[in-house]
Amino acid sequence: MAGQRMARREEVGWDGAAVGVRVQSCV
């Protein structure tokens, strides 16, 4: 999943919702 890659780089937290929002914003 692309979300995991971004989450790993940001290292913000494995919340899921936050990761999804970040991924959608990047896309």
Tab-separated table of C-alpha atoms in Angstrom:
chain	number	residue	atom	x	y	z
A	1	MET	CA	0.000	0.000	0.000
A	2	ALA	CA	1.325	3.455	-0.841
A	3	GLY	CA	0.001	4.661	2.531
A	4	GLN	CA	2.564	2.548	4.375
A	5	ARG	CA	5.411	4.055	2.362
A	6	MET	CA	4.318	7.618	3.134
A	7	ALA	CA	3.593	6.796	6.770
A	8	ARG	CA	7.073	5.345	7.084
A	9	ARG	CA	8.631	8.521	5.726
A	10	GLU	CA	6.467	10.841	7.817
A	11	GLU	CA	6.625	8.577	10.883
A	12	VAL	CA	3.619	10.435	12.246
A	13	GLY	CA	1.794	7.374	13.516
A	14	TRP	CA	-0.049	4.239	12.392
A	15	ASP	CA	-3.510	5.684	12.947
A	16	GLY	CA	-4.827	4.709	9.539
A	17	ALA	CA	-7.166	7.660	9.196
A	18	ALA	CA	-4.307	10.174	9.310
A	19	VAL	CA	-2.342	8.063	6.841
A	20	GLY	CA	-5.305	7.864	4.485
A	21	VAL	CA	-5.828	11.616	4.595
A	22	ARG	CA	-2.145	12.239	3.889
A	23	VAL	CA	-2.156	9.756	1.011
A	24	GLN	CA	-5.270	11.332	-0.524
A	25	SER	CA	-3.746	14.801	-0.188
A	26	CYS	CA	-0.557	13.640	-1.923
A	27	VAL	CA	-2.516	11.918	-4.684
